[in-house]
Amino acid sequence: MPIKHRVQRKSLKTSHTVSSPLVTPQAHQSGVLQKLLQEDPTYDYDLIVIGGGSGGLSCAQEAAALGRRVMVLDLVVPSPQGTSWGVAGTCVNVGCVPKKLMHQAALLGQALTDSRKFGWECSQQVKHNWETMTEAIQKHVGSLNRSYQRALREKAVAYVNSYGEFVEHHKIKATNGKGQETYYTAAKFVIATGERPRYLGIQGDKEYCITSDDLFSLPYCPGATLVVGASSVALECAGFLAGLGLEVTVMVSSQLLRGFDQEMAEKVASSMQQLGVRFLRKFVPVELQQLEKGSPGKLKVVAKSTEGTEMIEGLYNTVLLAIGRDSCTKKIGLEKIGVKVNEKTGKIPVNDVEQSSVPYVYAVGDVVEGQTELTPVAVQAGRLLARRLFGGRLEKCDYINAPTVVFTPLEYGCCGYAEEKAVEVYRKENLEDRVIGFHVLGPKAGEITQGFAAAMKCGLTKQLLDDTIGIHPTCAQVFTTLETTKSSGLDITQKGC
Amino acid sequence: MSAAYPRLSSAAREELRRRLLGLIEGHRVVIFSKSYCPHSARVKELFSSLGVDCNILELDQVDDGASVQEVLSEITNQRTVPSIFVNKVHVGGCDRTFQAHQSGVLQKLLQEDPTYDYDLIVIGGGSGGLSCAQEAAALGRRVMVLDLVVPSPQGTSWGVAGTCVNVGCVPKKLMHQAALLGQALTDSRKFGWECSQQVKHNWETMTEAIQKHVGSLNRSYQRALREKAVAYVNSYGEFVEHHKIKATNGKGQETYYTAAKFVIATGERPRYLGIQGDKEYCITSDDLFSLPYCPGATLVVGASSVALECAGFLAGLGLEVTVMVSSQLLRGFDQEMAEKVASSMQQLGVRFLRKFVPLQQLEKGSPGKLKVVAKSTEGTEMIEGLYNTVLLAIGRDSCTKKIGLEKIGVKVNEKTGKIPVNDVEQSSVPYVYAVGDVVEGQTELTPVAVQAGRLLARRLFGGRLEKVTGTVQLVQKLSSLYKEEPVKRRSPWTPTLASLLQVYHTLFWPLEWTVACRDSNTCYAKIICSKLDNDRVIGFHVLGPKAGEITQGFAAAMKCGLTKQLLDDTIGIHPTCAQVFTTLETTKSSGLDITQKGC
């Protein structure tokens, strides 16, 4: 990839930081250093962001607000089932937002049942209409798309509905839906392409299975559903589908909710079992066969035990894959400009200011190696990055104690360490009385967890928790009166109805 | 109050003196000691060999040890430690104690244990009283609880566990939940549930279910009292002389009991208007939660949290509700929030009559109807209205008038009826304590009473020293139908210089409300930061669904010194309502638009 350089031995004029002494010789070898040394390159933009999701848009908008010329390249490659969507990425279109709304629909189903006990003379069997729900949700998603587009226009961010791919240093090819190519240059780039659902890699998977990319706008009720996977996405989808009255089976190859506190994960699963969700533990699908076409059709799934030779088969209307997500870093020309990518995970390693191995290329959001895959993290990282690049600010994103909530029918909120991890850490450090892990399984766990996450930022201790006056009657108040230690082995069951 | 303040103010000195006398009076053996003092150690060994439990205060291990020693020397004329009291008698130091032991005086003193029936009698079996009684019993003391609910003018009565469980928080939150479920029924259609358009509500089904739950709580409290061997007596307690109380049961039978210590936890009961017909025709929150019929068109008189909560859930159940407010809404709460609560209720169809009070007399209208004539507080305007039910929620009065406090000299604030106590809940009579809503200046909240009661028992009988934290951070919560407004303030300090404060705020639209097409500019979040104190968050306010659950964690964060920066550094949980607090950017003083775009 020969590039002509006009090297002038002038001092560096730009605000680039060539991050570490180790990076500089590399930059020289690859030609980047020379490029940096060029005099006043007249780029089309100060910043091009590839990917218009939570992280990309927050970065682009903040940079534009700081007076920079900013472009966002954003094109959603349709899923194998042909699903596509508008601006604002996974969270708004096929993630948090529609998920929480379907979760809410399921909770309202529970509310209908509860309401009879509270005197509402509602009929015993209320049917759920999938189409009404998805239309309402898609209508809301559509309004969010429009409000994001409006915000981009107002902030004068150039939003281009094209697929971005590096062709050479500082230069990118943008291909639109019709295959038309345009080239743009920029001083800096931010990669915020996120992730897309992984497929099984067995025959028929892309043809017959759906993923969370398809579920939220599925034009028909999925019927009896097999959810493959044990991630939070898998359990959340299984939970609300069951809550809407569908027959749901979850096939788990090994651990539930990897990375989360395992005791809590098991409790989440058993709360779902009580709702009628069936779990097939230690099985993986090996064969898919379509028996009937239709909306939904009928599929036969053959699965094999991960521990032996046992095979089971089952009939489902829909198979939803939620076995993980892959970073969208393969087809954007990163190799052309030498951005290092972890070959195994496809993620981009960055330093603590989100800078990749190529100094003018940054990354935010789920593509970042070691990043917590959460919308608010991406938003914050993107905004702070723009402020550092163009606003002369220095704040870095503080990822410690990022709280998470899994919106299963009983919500699971947590912040800080899982118990097993805490045990590991405690061997090394003296942690005194500080609260280092917070876990709650129950209704409204999302709302409960946020404030305690703030408290943990402030150095919450058990004593301070005890000193906090409870709000009665709430679920959250239990944290102000915790007395039983786990090691005591004392009974913690509550008397029932 | 350590050695850094060697000279105590006279008030503090008097206070400490009272505390020490309480300690001395309350225990068989009290040793004022220093942990490293060999003489103290010898005395402790002596009592230990006699098998006598001692209450030991190590003056070198408490913050105010120097002050204690100073006041103690005034009481005893002995400057040194150890200083030993046996059954309220000052024996002296180490040498004199050993002399007393040799001469047999010590043994005699130890025997002169006044033989009270109980170590502790608690008057009132509500949240504060029961937590105190149970804790004291768990510490091995003989404890009695006297608890009799005087029926309301409408004849309503209830079982053990006081206001919170029977006619307060618990049934209130359940009726609130019933109203929320009504809203959920409406929402559910938007989310695809094919529920019929008009779902009727059955009041009797609801109250029966709620009363069933309250009944099960009553039974579980009784079981807990039995298990902990607390003597629960369903009688009305009234002091007749020092350390002696008369217990009158429902049949008028009188029994007398004595105790070393007493805790007053009689709480409060709703106030009446003081006009003709009020007790005859009106109901209060004492009656509402077990009302055997649907109240129909209801006039709620009052602007307290109880008034707005009841008005909110009644409207949510589909009733026609009017709230008559004489002056301020939610006195003591943030007034901007209070007005927002009211306007959110108006959106639900609640009618407000501001600046009116019911006039002299209530008349019975046509069957099941009441005519209420009200007069403007600002002029001569009169209005009248017909209602099925009039619910009074104009305030609550302490139950301190008819329990014989004057007989033993316990001081009561004549105006409010509340009992002034020091910072260890001790009244003007050293062996009489008070917890819960009867306490002057106390935040009237269940968890405060529970914590105060439990810590009091531990101090009295467990040798512990923890107090309910100095400036009680008050967390108040108001739930009015699906809106809840919790208000949290660090102190009653109301700064006048706005320049010292920065207020951040925003309206927000809960995700669950979007699809349900509910208003996008009703929910409101606000924090107040102290500029002088590193932008510390000193006020936290949220109006919206699940406000109770949201507020608790932030209350803990405020205990930990939450600042705006730390709030900004906290990663949000998406999508929740609570996350708005991690991204507050608009200051109120900027005047920038905070409205959200709607459906």
Short mmCIF file of N, CA and C in Angstrom, two decimals, chain A residues 19-149:
data_model
loop_
_atom_site.label_atom_id
_atom_site.label_comp_id
_atom_site.label_asym_id
_atom_site.label_seq_id
_atom_site.Cartn_x
_atom_site.Cartn_y
_atom_site.Cartn_z
N SER A 19 0.25 8.11 21.35
CA SER A 19 -0.01 7.75 22.74
C SER A 19 1.20 7.34 23.56
N SER A 20 1.91 6.32 23.18
CA SER A 20 2.97 5.85 24.06
C SER A 20 4.25 5.73 23.26
N PRO A 21 5.38 5.65 23.95
CA PRO A 21 6.66 5.54 23.25
C PRO A 21 6.68 4.30 22.36
N LEU A 22 5.91 3.29 22.75
CA LEU A 22 5.90 2.06 21.97
C LEU A 22 5.20 2.26 20.64
N VAL A 23 4.18 3.15 20.66
CA VAL A 23 3.37 3.33 19.47
C VAL A 23 4.11 4.14 18.41
N THR A 24 4.96 5.08 18.87
CA THR A 24 5.58 6.01 17.93
C THR A 24 6.42 5.34 16.84
N PRO A 25 7.34 4.43 17.19
CA PRO A 25 8.09 3.78 16.12
C PRO A 25 7.17 3.03 15.16
N GLN A 26 6.11 2.42 15.73
CA GLN A 26 5.16 1.73 14.87
C GLN A 26 4.54 2.70 13.89
N ALA A 27 4.18 3.87 14.42
CA ALA A 27 3.55 4.88 13.59
C ALA A 27 4.48 5.29 12.46
N HIS A 28 5.74 5.32 12.77
CA HIS A 28 6.72 5.70 11.75
C HIS A 28 6.83 4.65 10.66
N GLN A 29 6.91 3.40 11.13
CA GLN A 29 7.04 2.31 10.16
C GLN A 29 5.85 2.24 9.23
N SER A 30 4.67 2.43 9.78
CA SER A 30 3.47 2.27 8.97
C SER A 30 3.19 3.49 8.11
N GLY A 31 3.93 4.54 8.32
CA GLY A 31 3.70 5.73 7.51
C GLY A 31 2.76 6.73 8.14
N VAL A 32 2.19 6.33 9.25
CA VAL A 32 1.23 7.22 9.89
C VAL A 32 1.92 8.48 10.40
N LEU A 33 3.10 8.30 10.95
CA LEU A 33 3.81 9.43 11.52
C LEU A 33 4.06 10.50 10.45
N GLN A 34 4.48 10.01 9.31
CA GLN A 34 4.73 10.92 8.19
C GLN A 34 3.47 11.68 7.81
N LYS A 35 2.39 10.95 7.81
CA LYS A 35 1.11 11.54 7.44
C LYS A 35 0.72 12.64 8.43
N LEU A 36 0.98 12.31 9.70
CA LEU A 36 0.67 13.26 10.76
C LEU A 36 1.48 14.55 10.60
N LEU A 37 2.69 14.34 10.09
CA LEU A 37 3.60 15.47 9.98
C LEU A 37 3.27 16.37 8.79
N GLN A 38 2.41 15.91 7.93
CA GLN A 38 2.02 16.71 6.76
C GLN A 38 1.45 18.05 7.17
N GLU A 39 1.59 18.98 6.29
CA GLU A 39 1.17 20.33 6.62
C GLU A 39 -0.30 20.53 6.28
N ASP A 40 -1.06 20.89 7.29
CA ASP A 40 -2.47 21.26 7.12
C ASP A 40 -3.25 20.45 6.09
N PRO A 41 -3.39 19.19 6.30
CA PRO A 41 -4.15 18.42 5.32
C PRO A 41 -5.58 18.93 5.27
N THR A 42 -6.07 19.14 4.11
CA THR A 42 -7.43 19.66 3.99
C THR A 42 -8.41 18.50 3.85
N TYR A 43 -8.83 18.02 4.99
CA TYR A 43 -9.78 16.92 5.01
C TYR A 43 -11.19 17.45 4.83
N ASP A 44 -12.06 16.57 4.35
CA ASP A 44 -13.46 16.95 4.19
C ASP A 44 -14.10 17.23 5.56
N TYR A 45 -13.72 16.42 6.53
CA TYR A 45 -14.33 16.54 7.85
C TYR A 45 -13.28 16.52 8.95
N ASP A 46 -13.65 17.08 10.08
CA ASP A 46 -12.79 16.95 11.26
C ASP A 46 -12.93 15.54 11.84
N LEU A 47 -14.15 15.01 11.71
CA LEU A 47 -14.42 13.70 12.31
C LEU A 47 -15.42 12.94 11.46
N ILE A 48 -15.08 11.69 11.18
CA ILE A 48 -16.08 10.79 10.61
C ILE A 48 -16.31 9.66 11.60
N VAL A 49 -17.58 9.46 11.93
CA VAL A 49 -17.95 8.38 12.83
C VAL A 49 -18.57 7.27 12.00
N ILE A 50 -18.05 6.07 12.18
CA ILE A 50 -18.62 4.94 11.45
C ILE A 50 -19.54 4.19 12.39
N GLY A 51 -20.82 4.25 12.10
CA GLY A 51 -21.81 3.59 12.96
C GLY A 51 -22.64 4.62 13.70
N GLY A 52 -23.95 4.56 13.51
CA GLY A 52 -24.83 5.56 14.11
C GLY A 52 -25.65 5.00 15.25
N GLY A 53 -24.96 4.34 16.18
CA GLY A 53 -25.66 3.85 17.37
C GLY A 53 -25.45 4.80 18.55
N SER A 54 -25.67 4.29 19.73
CA SER A 54 -25.62 5.14 20.93
C SER A 54 -24.28 5.85 21.08
N GLY A 55 -23.20 5.10 20.96
CA GLY A 55 -21.88 5.68 21.16
C GLY A 55 -21.50 6.62 20.04
N GLY A 56 -21.71 6.18 18.81
CA GLY A 56 -21.35 6.99 17.64
C GLY A 56 -22.10 8.30 17.61
N LEU A 57 -23.41 8.25 17.83
CA LEU A 57 -24.19 9.48 17.74
C LEU A 57 -23.85 10.45 18.86
N SER A 58 -23.63 9.93 20.07
CA SER A 58 -23.33 10.86 21.16
C SER A 58 -22.00 11.56 20.90
N CYS A 59 -21.04 10.81 20.33
CA CYS A 59 -19.74 11.39 20.01
C CYS A 59 -19.88 12.43 18.89
N ALA A 60 -20.64 12.05 17.85
CA ALA A 60 -20.81 12.95 16.69
C ALA A 60 -21.50 14.24 17.11
N GLN A 61 -22.56 14.11 17.90
CA GLN A 61 -23.32 15.29 18.29
C GLN A 61 -22.50 16.22 19.18
N GLU A 62 -21.74 15.61 20.08
CA GLU A 62 -20.93 16.43 20.98
C GLU A 62 -19.85 17.17 20.18
N ALA A 63 -19.24 16.45 19.24
CA ALA A 63 -18.20 17.08 18.41
C ALA A 63 -18.78 18.22 17.59
N ALA A 64 -20.00 18.00 17.03
CA ALA A 64 -20.64 19.04 16.24
C ALA A 64 -20.98 20.23 17.13
N ALA A 65 -21.44 19.93 18.34
CA ALA A 65 -21.78 21.02 19.27
C ALA A 65 -20.54 21.85 19.60
N LEU A 66 -19.36 21.22 19.49
CA LEU A 66 -18.12 21.94 19.75
C LEU A 66 -17.61 22.63 18.49
N GLY A 67 -18.46 22.64 17.46
CA GLY A 67 -18.14 23.43 16.27
C GLY A 67 -17.38 22.70 15.18
N ARG A 68 -17.27 21.39 15.30
CA ARG A 68 -16.51 20.64 14.30
C ARG A 68 -17.39 20.16 13.16
N ARG A 69 -16.76 19.91 12.00
CA ARG A 69 -17.47 19.33 10.86
C ARG A 69 -17.47 17.82 11.06
N VAL A 70 -18.66 17.26 11.18
CA VAL A 70 -18.77 15.85 11.55
C VAL A 70 -19.67 15.11 10.57
N MET A 71 -19.25 13.92 10.21
CA MET A 71 -20.09 13.05 9.39
C MET A 71 -20.30 11.73 10.12
N VAL A 72 -21.52 11.19 9.96
CA VAL A 72 -21.80 9.85 10.47
C VAL A 72 -22.16 8.96 9.29
N LEU A 73 -21.45 7.84 9.17
CA LEU A 73 -21.80 6.85 8.16
C LEU A 73 -22.52 5.71 8.85
N ASP A 74 -23.71 5.40 8.40
CA ASP A 74 -24.52 4.43 9.12
C ASP A 74 -25.42 3.70 8.15
N LEU A 75 -25.13 2.43 7.93
CA LEU A 75 -26.02 1.63 7.10
C LEU A 75 -26.18 0.26 7.76
N VAL A 76 -27.42 -0.13 7.99
CA VAL A 76 -27.66 -1.41 8.63
C VAL A 76 -27.73 -2.49 7.56
N VAL A 77 -26.80 -3.42 7.63
CA VAL A 77 -26.86 -4.57 6.72
C VAL A 77 -28.02 -5.44 7.17
N PRO A 78 -28.97 -5.74 6.27
CA PRO A 78 -30.13 -6.53 6.69
C PRO A 78 -29.72 -7.87 7.30
N SER A 79 -30.51 -8.31 8.26
CA SER A 79 -30.24 -9.62 8.88
C SER A 79 -30.52 -10.70 7.84
N PRO A 80 -30.04 -11.94 8.06
CA PRO A 80 -30.34 -13.01 7.09
C PRO A 80 -31.84 -13.15 6.83
N GLN A 81 -32.66 -12.79 7.78
CA GLN A 81 -34.10 -12.85 7.57
C GLN A 81 -34.62 -11.59 6.88
N GLY A 82 -33.72 -10.65 6.58
CA GLY A 82 -34.12 -9.46 5.84
C GLY A 82 -34.56 -8.28 6.66
N THR A 83 -34.35 -8.34 7.99
CA THR A 83 -34.76 -7.23 8.85
C THR A 83 -33.72 -6.12 8.82
N SER A 84 -34.19 -4.91 8.71
CA SER A 84 -33.30 -3.76 8.74
C SER A 84 -33.98 -2.66 9.54
N TRP A 85 -33.26 -1.56 9.81
CA TRP A 85 -33.87 -0.50 10.61
C TRP A 85 -33.16 0.82 10.39
N GLY A 86 -33.61 1.84 11.07
CA GLY A 86 -33.11 3.19 10.84
C GLY A 86 -31.97 3.59 11.76
N VAL A 87 -31.84 4.88 11.96
CA VAL A 87 -30.74 5.43 12.73
C VAL A 87 -30.87 5.08 14.21
N ALA A 88 -29.76 5.15 14.90
CA ALA A 88 -29.66 5.04 16.36
C ALA A 88 -29.27 3.68 16.89
N GLY A 89 -29.00 2.75 15.98
CA GLY A 89 -28.33 1.52 16.39
C GLY A 89 -29.16 0.51 17.14
N THR A 90 -28.43 -0.43 17.74
CA THR A 90 -29.05 -1.57 18.39
C THR A 90 -30.01 -1.17 19.50
N CYS A 91 -29.54 -0.35 20.42
CA CYS A 91 -30.31 -0.01 21.62
C CYS A 91 -31.73 0.42 21.28
N VAL A 92 -31.83 1.39 20.39
CA VAL A 92 -33.14 1.97 20.09
C VAL A 92 -33.98 1.04 19.21
N ASN A 93 -33.33 0.37 18.25
CA ASN A 93 -34.09 -0.38 17.25
C ASN A 93 -34.32 -1.84 17.58
N VAL A 94 -33.28 -2.51 18.04
CA VAL A 94 -33.40 -3.96 18.27
C VAL A 94 -32.77 -4.36 19.60
N GLY A 95 -32.78 -3.43 20.55
CA GLY A 95 -32.15 -3.72 21.84
C GLY A 95 -33.00 -3.23 22.99
N CYS A 96 -32.34 -2.49 23.87
CA CYS A 96 -32.94 -2.04 25.12
C CYS A 96 -34.37 -1.56 24.99
N VAL A 97 -34.61 -0.66 24.01
CA VAL A 97 -35.92 0.00 23.96
C VAL A 97 -37.05 -0.98 23.64
N PRO A 98 -37.01 -1.68 22.47
CA PRO A 98 -38.12 -2.60 22.22
C PRO A 98 -38.16 -3.74 23.24
N LYS A 99 -37.00 -4.13 23.73
CA LYS A 99 -36.95 -5.21 24.73
C LYS A 99 -37.69 -4.81 26.00
N LYS A 100 -37.39 -3.60 26.48
CA LYS A 100 -38.04 -3.17 27.72
C LYS A 100 -39.54 -3.01 27.50
N LEU A 101 -39.93 -2.61 26.29
CA LEU A 101 -41.36 -2.45 26.02
C LEU A 101 -42.06 -3.81 25.96
N MET A 102 -41.40 -4.81 25.39
CA MET A 102 -42.01 -6.15 25.39
C MET A 102 -42.04 -6.70 26.82
N HIS A 103 -41.00 -6.42 27.56
CA HIS A 103 -40.97 -6.79 28.99
C HIS A 103 -42.16 -6.14 29.70
N GLN A 104 -42.39 -4.87 29.40
CA GLN A 104 -43.51 -4.16 30.00
C GLN A 104 -44.84 -4.81 29.59
N ALA A 105 -44.94 -5.21 28.32
CA ALA A 105 -46.17 -5.88 27.86
C ALA A 105 -46.40 -7.15 28.68
N ALA A 106 -45.32 -7.89 28.93
CA ALA A 106 -45.45 -9.12 29.72
C ALA A 106 -45.84 -8.80 31.16
N LEU A 107 -45.24 -7.74 31.73
CA LEU A 107 -45.59 -7.34 33.09
C LEU A 107 -47.06 -6.94 33.18
N LEU A 108 -47.55 -6.30 32.12
CA LEU A 108 -48.96 -5.90 32.13
C LEU A 108 -49.87 -7.12 32.09
N GLY A 109 -49.40 -8.20 31.43
CA GLY A 109 -50.16 -9.45 31.46
C GLY A 109 -50.27 -9.95 32.89
N GLN A 110 -49.16 -9.86 33.63
CA GLN A 110 -49.16 -10.23 35.04
C GLN A 110 -50.09 -9.30 35.82
N ALA A 111 -50.07 -8.02 35.47
CA ALA A 111 -50.93 -7.04 36.14
C ALA A 111 -52.40 -7.37 35.94
N LEU A 112 -52.74 -7.88 34.74
CA LEU A 112 -54.13 -8.25 34.49
C LEU A 112 -54.57 -9.34 35.46
N THR A 113 -53.69 -10.31 35.66
CA THR A 113 -54.02 -11.39 36.60
C THR A 113 -54.13 -10.83 38.02
N ASP A 114 -53.12 -10.02 38.40
CA ASP A 114 -53.13 -9.42 39.73
C ASP A 114 -54.39 -8.58 39.94
N SER A 115 -54.81 -7.87 38.89
CA SER A 115 -55.87 -6.87 39.06
C SER A 115 -57.15 -7.49 39.58
N ARG A 116 -57.39 -8.75 39.23
CA ARG A 116 -58.61 -9.40 39.72
C ARG A 116 -58.58 -9.52 41.24
N LYS A 117 -57.40 -9.81 41.78
CA LYS A 117 -57.27 -9.91 43.24
C LYS A 117 -57.51 -8.56 43.90
N PHE A 118 -57.23 -7.50 43.17
CA PHE A 118 -57.40 -6.16 43.73
C PHE A 118 -58.75 -5.55 43.38
N GLY A 119 -59.69 -6.39 42.95
CA GLY A 119 -61.06 -5.92 42.79
C GLY A 119 -61.48 -5.55 41.38
N TRP A 120 -60.54 -5.59 40.41
CA TRP A 120 -60.94 -5.24 39.05
C TRP A 120 -61.62 -6.43 38.42
N GLU A 121 -62.81 -6.22 37.87
CA GLU A 121 -63.58 -7.34 37.35
C GLU A 121 -63.25 -7.58 35.89
N CYS A 122 -62.05 -8.05 35.71
CA CYS A 122 -61.48 -8.29 34.39
C CYS A 122 -61.74 -9.75 34.06
N SER A 123 -61.94 -10.05 32.77
CA SER A 123 -62.26 -11.44 32.43
C SER A 123 -61.05 -12.34 32.69
N GLN A 124 -61.32 -13.61 32.90
CA GLN A 124 -60.28 -14.56 33.31
C GLN A 124 -59.20 -14.74 32.25
N GLN A 125 -59.64 -14.92 31.01
CA GLN A 125 -58.67 -15.19 29.96
C GLN A 125 -58.59 -14.00 29.02
N VAL A 126 -57.54 -13.25 29.12
CA VAL A 126 -57.37 -12.13 28.20
C VAL A 126 -56.32 -12.54 27.17
N LYS A 127 -56.68 -12.42 25.90
CA LYS A 127 -55.74 -12.82 24.86
C LYS A 127 -54.77 -11.70 24.53
N HIS A 128 -53.62 -12.11 24.06
CA HIS A 128 -52.64 -11.10 23.65
C HIS A 128 -52.52 -11.07 22.13
N ASN A 129 -52.48 -9.88 21.60
CA ASN A 129 -52.36 -9.72 20.16
C ASN A 129 -50.95 -9.20 19.82
N TRP A 130 -50.14 -10.09 19.28
CA TRP A 130 -48.73 -9.78 18.97
C TRP A 130 -48.61 -8.58 18.02
N GLU A 131 -49.48 -8.57 16.99
CA GLU A 131 -49.37 -7.51 15.99
C GLU A 131 -49.64 -6.14 16.59
N THR A 132 -50.67 -6.04 17.44
CA THR A 132 -50.96 -4.76 18.08
C THR A 132 -49.74 -4.26 18.85
N MET A 133 -49.13 -5.19 19.59
CA MET A 133 -47.97 -4.81 20.39
C MET A 133 -46.81 -4.36 19.52
N THR A 134 -46.44 -5.18 18.53
CA THR A 134 -45.25 -4.82 17.75
C THR A 134 -45.50 -3.54 16.96
N GLU A 135 -46.73 -3.36 16.46
CA GLU A 135 -47.01 -2.11 15.75
C GLU A 135 -46.81 -0.91 16.67
N ALA A 136 -47.33 -1.01 17.89
CA ALA A 136 -47.20 0.10 18.83
C ALA A 136 -45.73 0.35 19.15
N ILE A 137 -44.98 -0.74 19.34
CA ILE A 137 -43.57 -0.59 19.67
C ILE A 137 -42.80 -0.01 18.49
N GLN A 138 -43.08 -0.53 17.30
CA GLN A 138 -42.37 -0.02 16.11
C GLN A 138 -42.72 1.44 15.84
N LYS A 139 -43.95 1.80 16.19
CA LYS A 139 -44.35 3.19 16.03
C LYS A 139 -43.48 4.08 16.94
N HIS A 140 -43.30 3.61 18.16
CA HIS A 140 -42.45 4.38 19.08
C HIS A 140 -41.01 4.42 18.59
N VAL A 141 -40.51 3.27 18.15
CA VAL A 141 -39.13 3.22 17.65
C VAL A 141 -38.99 4.19 16.47
N GLY A 142 -39.98 4.18 15.59
CA GLY A 142 -39.96 5.09 14.45
C GLY A 142 -39.90 6.55 14.90
N SER A 143 -40.65 6.88 15.95
CA SER A 143 -40.63 8.26 16.42
C SER A 143 -39.27 8.61 17.01
N LEU A 144 -38.64 7.61 17.64
CA LEU A 144 -37.28 7.85 18.15
C LEU A 144 -36.30 8.06 17.00
N ASN A 145 -36.41 7.24 15.95
CA ASN A 145 -35.56 7.41 14.76
C ASN A 145 -35.67 8.84 14.24
N ARG A 146 -36.92 9.29 14.12
CA ARG A 146 -37.12 10.64 13.59
C ARG A 146 -36.53 11.70 14.51
N SER A 147 -36.68 11.48 15.83
CA SER A 147 -36.17 12.52 16.73
C SER A 147 -34.63 12.52 16.72
N TYR A 148 -34.02 11.35 16.50
CA TYR A 148 -32.55 11.33 16.37
C TYR A 148 -32.13 12.05 15.10
N GLN A 149 -32.86 11.80 14.01
CA GLN A 149 -32.52 12.47 12.75
C GLN A 149 -32.66 13.98 12.87
#
